[in-house]
Amino acid sequence: MLKSRGIDVLDLTVSNPTRVGLEYPHDFLRALASPDALEYDPAALGAPRAREAVSRDFARRSHSIPPEHIALTASTSEAYSLLFKLLCDPGDGVLVPQPSYPLFEHLTVLESVEARPYRLEYHGTWRIDIDHLRAQVHSRTKALLIVSPNNPTGSRLHRDDLVAVAELCASRDMLLIGDEVFSDFPLDFAPHAASVLSGRDALVCSLGGLSKSVGLPQVKVGWIGFAGPADRLDALLRAYEVIADTYLSVSTPAQTALPDLLDRGAAVRTQIQHRVTGNLRALRAAVARTPSVTVLTVEGGWSAVLQVPAYRSEEALVLELLMEDHVLVHPGFFFDFEREAFLIVSLLAEPTQFARGIARLLARASQGSAAS
Ligand SMILES: Cc1ncc(COP(=O)(O)O)c(C=O)c1O
């Protein structure tokens, strides 16, 4: 529970898995103290045993990425920065989804790269507006970012959209970057979902990391799995290696521990999956009694989007919820939703607090509605 000015606040924005009452395996971090980590043997893309473990983790999700095509990073955020350094000169651009995760704005500015938004549209499920996306490409566009499942829409890349974006990337020599950090957490049935790694002819990479897949953001390990036409892939990896070698940012203890953390982390992953599934079910049950509020389809991830009556602005509603009801949620405009009124709630929250927060939210959001 968050405390603000001595008042307990139900935090429905929480995205830190270490603060939501999950049970981590006893001694989970023991491998970080392995004596094997005393010897420093730098490797630009990461230690071979660590990269083999990530390759097995891709195989667990039915992707065949050999260790030689995997690079370790200190986080997914760092992976973005390294990729932008690799692909872009100052002033070059990358395409980013909208709505999505606000960190892209900072990550691109810090690399002097232009973030050009492309639209996601909701028609019962979220799809890429492919015409808008094509119109956003220009001669200095170097990469297309897909977040699947997306934060916060929970949408997964549709197989038909993948065909279109892979063709576009191949024809315009852009890297197709898939942020797949939430891919371990499927929610609503999405038989059409595809990974960027199935994109044909394009150079692609898939980002992942310990922070979501086993709930360990503090260990600071992420990875990039590359795939695509062999000659272009080799050239890309050689250039990437020079950049990674300049930083060597992943600590030896973290790399040494990675195989063990990935193996034993399955227990945490299962708990997170139960948590987000249970909270989504509870949310739907509560919303069923409040006809003026809708939960949008959530195909995966750790958050849900509620469409609420727009009698007052998102900002006014979020402030009322905080000041009057002591519930903290994010407004849609934080994530660049095109219109109002949407609220975003984290499905990771402790279930009792989640249920209490949702009850207060629904009472407040539906006030003044004919249906309430
Ligand atoms: C879609 C998405 N990508 C990447 C990240 C960052 O992950 P990391 O902790 O590996 O930097 C987040 C964090 O919330 C996220 O939501």
Short mmCIF file of C-alpha atoms and ligand atoms in Angstrom, two decimals:
data_model
loop_
_atom_site.label_atom_id
_atom_site.label_comp_id
_atom_site.label_asym_id
_atom_site.label_seq_id
_atom_site.Cartn_x
_atom_site.Cartn_y
_atom_site.Cartn_z
CA MET A 1 0.00 0.00 0.00
CA LEU A 2 1.29 3.44 -0.95
CA LYS A 3 1.31 6.12 1.78
CA SER A 4 0.81 9.76 0.85
CA ARG A 5 0.65 12.49 3.54
CA GLY A 6 -0.09 9.81 6.12
CA ILE A 7 -3.02 8.43 4.09
CA ASP A 8 -3.07 4.88 2.74
CA VAL A 9 -3.50 4.96 -1.04
CA LEU A 10 -4.54 1.92 -3.07
CA ASP A 11 -1.95 1.93 -5.82
CA LEU A 12 -3.40 0.54 -9.05
CA THR A 13 -0.40 1.74 -11.06
CA VAL A 14 2.10 -0.63 -9.43
CA SER A 15 4.36 -2.30 -11.98
CA ASN A 16 7.15 -3.38 -9.65
CA PRO A 17 6.80 -7.16 -9.18
CA THR A 18 8.97 -7.11 -6.05
CA ARG A 19 6.37 -4.98 -4.21
CA VAL A 20 3.14 -6.92 -4.74
CA GLY A 21 3.46 -9.81 -2.30
CA LEU A 22 4.73 -12.51 -4.68
CA GLU A 23 6.59 -15.41 -3.10
CA TYR A 24 10.07 -15.58 -4.54
CA PRO A 25 11.84 -18.95 -4.20
CA HIS A 26 13.97 -19.21 -1.08
CA ASP A 27 17.56 -18.29 -1.91
CA PHE A 28 16.50 -17.22 -5.40
CA LEU A 29 19.55 -14.99 -5.80
CA ARG A 30 22.09 -17.51 -4.49
CA ALA A 31 23.73 -17.97 -7.91
CA LEU A 32 24.74 -14.28 -7.88
CA ALA A 33 27.30 -15.21 -5.23
CA SER A 34 28.86 -18.01 -7.28
CA PRO A 35 32.67 -18.08 -7.01
CA ASP A 36 32.73 -18.56 -10.81
CA ALA A 37 31.97 -14.84 -11.06
CA LEU A 38 35.27 -13.87 -9.46
CA GLU A 39 37.08 -14.18 -12.76
CA TYR A 40 36.40 -11.38 -15.22
CA ASP A 41 36.33 -12.65 -18.79
CA PRO A 42 34.66 -9.88 -20.83
CA ALA A 43 32.59 -10.84 -23.86
CA ALA A 44 30.86 -8.10 -25.86
CA LEU A 45 27.61 -9.95 -26.52
CA GLY A 46 27.64 -11.78 -23.18
CA ALA A 47 29.13 -14.94 -21.67
CA PRO A 48 28.51 -18.05 -23.81
CA ARG A 49 26.73 -19.97 -21.01
CA ALA A 50 24.41 -17.06 -20.36
CA ARG A 51 23.57 -16.69 -24.05
CA GLU A 52 22.94 -20.45 -24.30
CA ALA A 53 20.47 -20.12 -21.41
CA VAL A 54 18.64 -17.29 -23.23
CA SER A 55 18.59 -19.41 -26.40
CA ARG A 56 16.88 -22.20 -24.40
CA ASP A 57 14.44 -19.61 -23.07
CA PHE A 58 13.56 -18.60 -26.65
CA ALA A 59 13.09 -22.33 -27.41
CA ARG A 60 10.68 -22.56 -24.45
CA ARG A 61 8.57 -20.01 -26.36
CA SER A 62 9.02 -22.02 -29.61
CA HIS A 63 11.62 -19.73 -31.21
CA SER A 64 14.89 -21.04 -32.54
CA ILE A 65 17.54 -18.36 -31.93
CA PRO A 66 21.12 -19.70 -31.68
CA PRO A 67 23.32 -18.26 -28.88
CA GLU A 68 25.50 -16.54 -31.54
CA HIS A 69 22.50 -14.37 -32.45
CA ILE A 70 21.80 -13.29 -28.88
CA ALA A 71 23.18 -10.24 -27.09
CA LEU A 72 22.82 -9.54 -23.38
CA THR A 73 22.04 -6.05 -22.10
CA ALA A 74 21.53 -4.53 -18.65
CA SER A 75 17.81 -3.98 -19.38
CA THR A 76 15.37 -3.65 -22.24
CA SER A 77 15.67 0.11 -21.97
CA GLU A 78 19.41 -0.20 -22.49
CA ALA A 79 18.78 -2.53 -25.44
CA TYR A 80 16.79 0.26 -27.11
CA SER A 81 19.61 2.75 -26.56
CA LEU A 82 22.22 0.40 -27.98
CA LEU A 83 20.04 -0.37 -31.01
CA PHE A 84 19.43 3.34 -31.65
CA LYS A 85 23.20 3.97 -31.50
CA LEU A 86 23.66 1.12 -33.95
CA LEU A 87 21.04 2.18 -36.46
CA CYS A 88 20.73 5.94 -36.27
CA ASP A 89 22.71 9.09 -36.82
CA PRO A 90 21.44 12.16 -34.94
CA GLY A 91 18.15 13.25 -36.53
CA ASP A 92 17.27 9.80 -37.92
CA GLY A 93 13.89 8.44 -36.92
CA VAL A 94 12.19 5.36 -35.53
CA LEU A 95 8.50 4.51 -35.63
CA VAL A 96 6.82 3.99 -32.26
CA PRO A 97 3.29 2.79 -31.49
CA GLN A 98 0.65 5.11 -30.07
CA PRO A 99 -0.79 4.52 -27.51
CA SER A 100 2.18 2.93 -25.82
CA TYR A 101 4.75 3.12 -23.15
CA PRO A 102 5.95 6.74 -22.47
CA LEU A 103 9.60 5.80 -22.00
CA PHE A 104 10.16 5.83 -25.79
CA GLU A 105 10.02 9.61 -25.76
CA HIS A 106 12.98 9.75 -23.37
CA LEU A 107 14.93 6.88 -24.90
CA THR A 108 14.81 8.48 -28.34
CA VAL A 109 15.57 12.04 -27.19
CA LEU A 110 18.60 10.78 -25.27
CA GLU A 111 19.99 9.29 -28.50
CA SER A 112 19.07 12.38 -30.58
CA VAL A 113 16.63 10.23 -32.53
CA GLU A 114 13.17 11.29 -33.68
CA ALA A 115 10.25 9.15 -32.47
CA ARG A 116 7.50 9.14 -35.11
CA PRO A 117 4.22 7.74 -33.79
CA TYR A 118 2.06 5.33 -35.74
CA ARG A 119 -1.52 4.65 -34.72
CA LEU A 120 -3.00 1.60 -33.05
CA GLU A 121 -6.78 1.49 -33.43
CA TYR A 122 -9.30 -0.34 -31.32
CA HIS A 123 -12.01 -2.30 -33.14
CA GLY A 124 -12.74 -4.87 -30.45
CA THR A 125 -9.04 -5.69 -30.57
CA TRP A 126 -6.18 -3.31 -31.27
CA ARG A 127 -4.70 -3.32 -34.78
CA ILE A 128 -1.99 -1.28 -36.47
CA ASP A 129 -3.29 1.42 -38.81
CA ILE A 130 -1.05 0.22 -41.64
CA ASP A 131 -1.80 3.16 -43.99
CA HIS A 132 -0.89 5.62 -41.27
CA LEU A 133 2.24 3.64 -40.50
CA ARG A 134 3.33 3.68 -44.17
CA ALA A 135 2.72 7.43 -44.34
CA GLN A 136 5.00 7.97 -41.35
CA VAL A 137 8.04 6.33 -43.02
CA HIS A 138 10.56 8.70 -44.56
CA SER A 139 14.08 8.44 -45.96
CA ARG A 140 15.69 8.63 -42.51
CA THR A 141 13.47 6.07 -40.78
CA LYS A 142 15.71 3.28 -39.51
CA ALA A 143 13.50 1.06 -37.39
CA LEU A 144 9.94 0.10 -36.56
CA LEU A 145 9.12 -0.70 -32.95
CA ILE A 146 6.34 -3.13 -32.15
CA VAL A 147 5.41 -3.76 -28.52
CA SER A 148 3.60 -7.08 -28.17
CA PRO A 149 1.89 -7.44 -25.78
CA ASN A 150 1.78 -3.67 -25.73
CA ASN A 151 1.91 -1.62 -22.55
CA PRO A 152 -0.75 -0.50 -21.67
CA THR A 153 -3.23 -1.66 -24.35
CA GLY A 154 -2.38 -5.33 -23.83
CA SER A 155 -2.59 -5.84 -27.58
CA ARG A 156 -0.54 -8.46 -29.39
CA LEU A 157 0.85 -8.20 -32.90
CA HIS A 158 -1.67 -9.65 -35.36
CA ARG A 159 -0.30 -12.18 -37.86
CA ASP A 160 -1.70 -10.15 -40.81
CA ASP A 161 -0.12 -6.94 -39.50
CA LEU A 162 3.19 -8.78 -39.17
CA VAL A 163 3.13 -9.69 -42.86
CA ALA A 164 2.57 -6.03 -43.77
CA VAL A 165 5.19 -4.58 -41.42
CA ALA A 166 7.83 -7.20 -42.28
CA GLU A 167 7.37 -6.41 -45.99
CA LEU A 168 7.64 -2.69 -45.26
CA CYS A 169 10.80 -3.15 -43.17
CA ALA A 170 12.44 -5.41 -45.76
CA SER A 171 11.69 -3.00 -48.61
CA ARG A 172 12.85 0.10 -46.69
CA ASP A 173 15.84 -1.52 -44.99
CA MET A 174 14.46 -0.87 -41.50
CA LEU A 175 15.05 -3.08 -38.47
CA LEU A 176 11.85 -4.55 -37.07
CA ILE A 177 12.24 -4.34 -33.28
CA GLY A 178 9.79 -6.39 -31.24
CA ASP A 179 9.52 -5.54 -27.56
CA GLU A 180 8.22 -8.88 -26.32
CA VAL A 181 8.96 -8.45 -22.60
CA PHE A 182 5.35 -9.36 -21.72
CA SER A 183 5.06 -12.34 -24.08
CA ASP A 184 4.99 -14.77 -21.14
CA PHE A 185 1.71 -13.34 -19.91
CA PRO A 186 -1.14 -14.09 -22.33
CA LEU A 187 -4.63 -13.06 -21.24
CA ASP A 188 -7.66 -12.96 -23.57
CA PHE A 189 -7.65 -15.59 -26.33
CA ALA A 190 -5.54 -14.29 -29.25
CA PRO A 191 -5.04 -17.07 -31.81
CA HIS A 192 -3.87 -14.47 -34.35
CA ALA A 193 -0.89 -13.37 -32.22
CA ALA A 194 2.56 -13.59 -33.82
CA SER A 195 6.13 -12.79 -32.81
CA VAL A 196 8.27 -10.47 -34.92
CA LEU A 197 10.64 -13.44 -35.10
CA SER A 198 8.27 -15.02 -37.65
CA GLY A 199 8.60 -11.98 -39.94
CA ARG A 200 9.93 -13.07 -43.33
CA ASP A 201 12.78 -11.40 -45.23
CA ALA A 202 13.17 -8.53 -42.75
CA LEU A 203 15.95 -8.09 -40.23
CA VAL A 204 14.22 -8.48 -36.88
CA CYS A 205 15.05 -8.58 -33.22
CA SER A 206 13.07 -9.55 -30.15
CA LEU A 207 13.71 -7.90 -26.78
CA GLY A 208 13.14 -9.62 -23.46
CA GLY A 209 14.48 -9.57 -19.94
CA LEU A 210 14.41 -10.85 -16.39
CA SER A 211 12.46 -7.86 -15.21
CA LYS A 212 9.16 -9.21 -16.53
CA SER A 213 9.76 -12.88 -17.38
CA VAL A 214 10.84 -13.85 -13.85
CA GLY A 215 9.94 -10.67 -11.92
CA LEU A 216 13.52 -9.55 -11.23
CA PRO A 217 13.96 -5.96 -12.47
CA GLN A 218 16.73 -5.34 -9.93
CA VAL A 219 19.10 -7.95 -11.38
CA LYS A 220 19.39 -5.86 -14.54
CA VAL A 221 19.58 -8.41 -17.34
CA GLY A 222 17.84 -8.08 -20.67
CA TRP A 223 18.51 -9.63 -24.06
CA ILE A 224 18.12 -9.16 -27.78
CA GLY A 225 17.53 -12.13 -30.10
CA PHE A 226 18.35 -11.27 -33.72
CA ALA A 227 17.09 -13.02 -36.87
CA GLY A 228 16.88 -12.38 -40.59
CA PRO A 229 18.72 -12.85 -43.89
CA ALA A 230 22.19 -14.27 -43.07
CA ASP A 231 24.48 -11.76 -44.79
CA ARG A 232 22.70 -8.68 -43.43
CA LEU A 233 22.37 -10.25 -40.00
CA ASP A 234 26.11 -10.95 -39.78
CA ALA A 235 26.97 -7.35 -40.72
CA LEU A 236 24.48 -6.03 -38.16
CA LEU A 237 25.84 -8.24 -35.39
CA ARG A 238 29.44 -7.26 -36.15
CA ALA A 239 28.56 -3.55 -35.87
CA TYR A 240 26.47 -4.16 -32.73
CA GLU A 241 29.39 -6.00 -31.13
CA VAL A 242 31.61 -2.92 -31.41
CA ILE A 243 29.05 -0.84 -29.51
CA ALA A 244 28.42 -3.50 -26.86
CA ASP A 245 32.17 -3.95 -26.40
CA THR A 246 32.47 -0.25 -25.57
CA TYR A 247 30.19 -0.63 -22.54
CA LEU A 248 30.31 -4.29 -21.38
CA SER A 249 27.45 -3.31 -19.10
CA VAL A 250 26.11 -6.63 -17.83
CA SER A 251 27.85 -7.65 -14.60
CA THR A 252 29.65 -10.99 -14.43
CA PRO A 253 27.66 -12.20 -11.36
CA ALA A 254 24.39 -11.52 -13.22
CA GLN A 255 25.59 -13.37 -16.31
CA THR A 256 26.87 -16.30 -14.26
CA ALA A 257 23.56 -16.53 -12.41
CA LEU A 258 21.38 -16.20 -15.51
CA PRO A 259 20.88 -19.94 -16.27
CA ASP A 260 19.81 -20.61 -12.67
CA LEU A 261 17.55 -17.53 -12.51
CA LEU A 262 15.82 -18.48 -15.75
CA ASP A 263 15.28 -22.08 -14.56
CA ARG A 264 13.99 -21.26 -11.10
CA GLY A 265 12.17 -18.13 -12.23
CA ALA A 266 9.40 -20.26 -13.75
CA ALA A 267 7.82 -20.37 -10.27
CA VAL A 268 7.59 -16.57 -10.16
CA ARG A 269 6.32 -16.38 -13.73
CA THR A 270 3.48 -18.77 -12.85
CA GLN A 271 2.50 -16.65 -9.84
CA ILE A 272 2.48 -13.48 -11.95
CA GLN A 273 0.34 -15.21 -14.57
CA HIS A 274 -2.15 -16.30 -11.88
CA ARG A 275 -2.14 -12.81 -10.41
CA VAL A 276 -2.89 -10.96 -13.65
CA THR A 277 -5.45 -13.57 -14.77
CA GLY A 278 -7.24 -13.48 -11.40
CA ASN A 279 -7.32 -9.70 -11.25
CA LEU A 280 -8.62 -9.45 -14.82
CA ARG A 281 -11.40 -11.91 -13.98
CA ALA A 282 -12.30 -9.90 -10.85
CA LEU A 283 -12.24 -6.68 -12.85
CA ARG A 284 -14.60 -8.08 -15.49
CA ALA A 285 -16.98 -9.36 -12.80
CA ALA A 286 -17.07 -5.95 -11.09
CA VAL A 287 -17.48 -4.05 -14.35
CA ALA A 288 -20.36 -6.32 -15.41
CA ARG A 289 -22.38 -4.59 -12.67
CA THR A 290 -21.44 -1.10 -13.99
CA PRO A 291 -22.78 -0.76 -17.54
CA SER A 292 -21.27 2.70 -18.13
CA VAL A 293 -17.74 1.28 -17.87
CA THR A 294 -16.09 -1.16 -20.31
CA VAL A 295 -12.90 -3.21 -20.05
CA LEU A 296 -11.18 -3.29 -23.43
CA THR A 297 -9.84 -6.59 -24.76
CA VAL A 298 -6.52 -7.45 -23.08
CA GLU A 299 -4.49 -10.02 -25.00
CA GLY A 300 -1.54 -10.01 -22.62
CA GLY A 301 0.67 -8.13 -20.20
CA TRP A 302 0.21 -6.57 -16.79
CA SER A 303 -2.38 -3.85 -17.35
CA ALA A 304 -5.98 -3.30 -18.40
CA VAL A 305 -7.70 -0.35 -20.04
CA LEU A 306 -11.11 0.84 -18.83
CA GLN A 307 -13.27 3.09 -20.95
CA VAL A 308 -15.19 5.35 -18.59
CA PRO A 309 -17.84 8.06 -19.14
CA ALA A 310 -16.25 11.32 -20.28
CA TYR A 311 -18.44 13.61 -18.13
CA ARG A 312 -15.28 15.05 -16.69
CA SER A 313 -11.74 15.00 -18.03
CA GLU A 314 -9.45 12.07 -17.32
CA GLU A 315 -7.31 14.42 -15.28
CA ALA A 316 -10.23 15.54 -13.09
CA LEU A 317 -11.37 11.96 -12.57
CA VAL A 318 -7.91 10.68 -11.70
CA LEU A 319 -7.44 13.53 -9.22
CA GLU A 320 -10.83 12.91 -7.62
CA LEU A 321 -10.00 9.24 -7.31
CA LEU A 322 -6.75 10.08 -5.59
CA MET A 323 -7.93 12.89 -3.32
CA GLU A 324 -11.41 11.60 -2.43
CA ASP A 325 -11.12 7.84 -2.77
CA HIS A 326 -7.40 7.34 -2.20
CA VAL A 327 -6.97 5.24 -5.33
CA LEU A 328 -4.12 5.87 -7.75
CA VAL A 329 -4.62 5.03 -11.45
CA HIS A 330 -3.12 6.30 -14.69
CA PRO A 331 -5.13 8.41 -17.14
CA GLY A 332 -5.12 7.37 -20.83
CA PHE A 333 -3.39 10.61 -21.83
CA PHE A 334 -0.21 9.45 -20.06
CA PHE A 335 0.05 6.88 -22.84
CA ASP A 336 -1.15 9.17 -25.68
CA PHE A 337 -4.62 7.73 -26.19
CA GLU A 338 -6.20 9.70 -29.02
CA ARG A 339 -9.29 10.67 -27.06
CA GLU A 340 -10.81 10.54 -23.59
CA ALA A 341 -11.83 8.94 -21.29
CA PHE A 342 -9.71 5.92 -20.41
CA LEU A 343 -8.13 4.73 -17.19
CA ILE A 344 -5.29 2.25 -16.96
CA VAL A 345 -5.03 -0.17 -14.05
CA SER A 346 -2.22 -2.54 -13.19
CA LEU A 347 -3.28 -6.18 -12.96
CA LEU A 348 -0.23 -6.89 -10.86
CA ALA A 349 -1.63 -5.27 -7.69
CA GLU A 350 -2.25 -7.42 -4.61
CA PRO A 351 -5.75 -8.92 -5.20
CA THR A 352 -7.54 -7.56 -2.09
CA GLN A 353 -6.23 -4.06 -2.72
CA PHE A 354 -7.05 -4.41 -6.41
CA ALA A 355 -10.67 -5.36 -5.68
CA ARG A 356 -11.11 -2.51 -3.18
CA GLY A 357 -9.54 0.00 -5.56
CA ILE A 358 -11.69 -1.16 -8.48
CA ALA A 359 -14.88 -0.92 -6.40
CA ARG A 360 -14.06 2.70 -5.51
CA LEU A 361 -13.03 3.48 -9.08
CA LEU A 362 -16.27 2.13 -10.54
CA ALA A 363 -18.40 4.01 -8.02
CA ARG A 364 -16.59 7.26 -8.83
CA ALA A 365 -16.33 6.83 -12.61
CA SER A 366 -20.02 6.02 -13.00
CA GLN A 367 -21.22 8.96 -10.86
CA GLY A 368 -23.53 11.14 -12.93
CA SER A 369 -24.08 8.41 -15.49
CA ALA A 370 -27.66 7.56 -16.39
CA ALA A 371 -26.76 3.91 -16.07
CA SER A 372 -25.39 4.21 -12.54
C1 LIG B 1 6.83 -2.54 -22.90
C2 LIG B 1 8.02 -2.38 -21.99
N1 LIG B 1 9.26 -2.56 -22.50
C3 LIG B 1 10.34 -2.45 -21.71
C4 LIG B 1 10.24 -2.14 -20.38
C5 LIG B 1 11.49 -1.98 -19.57
O1 LIG B 1 11.95 -3.18 -19.10
P1 LIG B 1 13.40 -3.27 -18.43
O2 LIG B 1 13.18 -3.32 -16.97
O3 LIG B 1 13.97 -4.54 -18.99
O4 LIG B 1 14.17 -2.07 -18.89
C6 LIG B 1 8.99 -1.94 -19.82
C7 LIG B 1 8.85 -1.60 -18.40
O5 LIG B 1 7.77 -1.41 -17.87
C8 LIG B 1 7.86 -2.06 -20.65
O6 LIG B 1 6.61 -1.85 -20.16
#
